[in-house]
Amino acid sequence: QQPVQSPQAVILREGEDAVINCSSSKALYSVHWYRQKHGEAPVFLMILLKGGEQKGHEKISASFNEKKQQSSLYLTASQLSYSGTYFCGTGIFSGTYKYIFGTGTRLKVLA
Amino acid sequence: EPEVTQTPSHQVTQMGQEVILRCVPISNHLYFYWYRQILGQKVEFLVSFYNNEISEKSEIFDDQFSVERPDGSNFTLKIRSTKLEDSAMYFCASSEWGYNEQFFGPGTRLTVL
């Protein structure tokens, strides 16, 4: 039931690109992306509300494919500050509506 | 910039004791949430709260947990009889509307001995 993220972990050099995927076995109505640095609270990055929607914030963007029940987060020209664990979050309806986070992707950017 | 605050930052308690974790959500937000993160693991949803009642809760949120908005600013999570496995970081979050951008507090680290 929990959205599965891939890859589980990735190491990049500064300036390289990365893609993080979030796939669900249940229908997705919206997808949120968060970044959590070690020892800190998650920080909201963006929300995607409908199939095919794409959003961007500086060099971080995301897409949402409602039919495939998946979302992808694109990190372009990564910076050291991008290091952290990325979670997708979504509402799942299975009798009742509840919110769950994906399995997480640890990303480390090296200088 | 408005932010969610949580107190205490660290709580140590004995197994079987009751604890109350406190949160002050952002003032114009209507939805409030509690999450738990066991060390090294993912963030887990516990409960959401809207209009002075629970709107959703997870399987984790059993009868030993309760939430309350005792006044216009505080939002509390009570664990009635703590267990060792309740040791975790507890995050409070709030949002203007249901499940749009959620702002997280810094968390309360609960240690049950």
Short mmCIF file of C-alpha atoms in Angstrom, two decimals, chain A residues 2 9 11 14 17 23 25-27 31 36 39 41 48-49 53-54 59 61-62 64 68 74-75 77 86 89 91 99:
data_model
loop_
_atom_site.label_atom_id
_atom_site.label_comp_id
_atom_site.label_asym_id
_atom_site.label_seq_id
_atom_site.Cartn_x
_atom_site.Cartn_y
_atom_site.Cartn_z
CA GLN A 2 2.91 2.29 0.72
CA ALA A 9 19.73 5.77 -2.66
CA ILE A 11 25.11 9.57 -4.97
CA GLU A 14 27.60 18.55 -7.86
CA ASP A 17 21.02 15.38 -12.58
CA SER A 23 4.91 4.44 -7.72
CA SER A 25 -0.46 0.29 -6.36
CA LYS A 26 -3.46 2.43 -5.45
CA ALA A 27 -4.97 5.30 -7.40
CA VAL A 31 1.27 13.66 -4.84
CA GLN A 36 14.24 15.80 4.89
CA GLY A 39 17.91 15.40 12.15
CA ALA A 41 11.77 17.98 9.88
CA LEU A 48 0.84 17.82 -7.97
CA LEU A 49 -2.89 17.60 -8.13
CA GLU A 53 0.63 18.02 -14.19
CA GLN A 54 4.18 19.21 -14.02
CA LYS A 59 16.03 23.40 -10.63
CA SER A 61 10.61 19.83 -10.98
CA ALA A 62 8.12 17.00 -10.87
CA PHE A 64 2.52 13.21 -12.16
CA LYS A 68 0.50 5.04 -14.40
CA TYR A 74 13.68 15.77 -11.34
CA LEU A 75 16.74 17.37 -9.78
CA ALA A 77 22.31 20.54 -11.84
CA TYR A 86 13.24 12.62 -0.45
CA GLY A 89 3.44 11.59 0.05
CA GLY A 91 -3.59 10.33 0.06
CA TYR A 99 -2.06 10.00 4.10
#
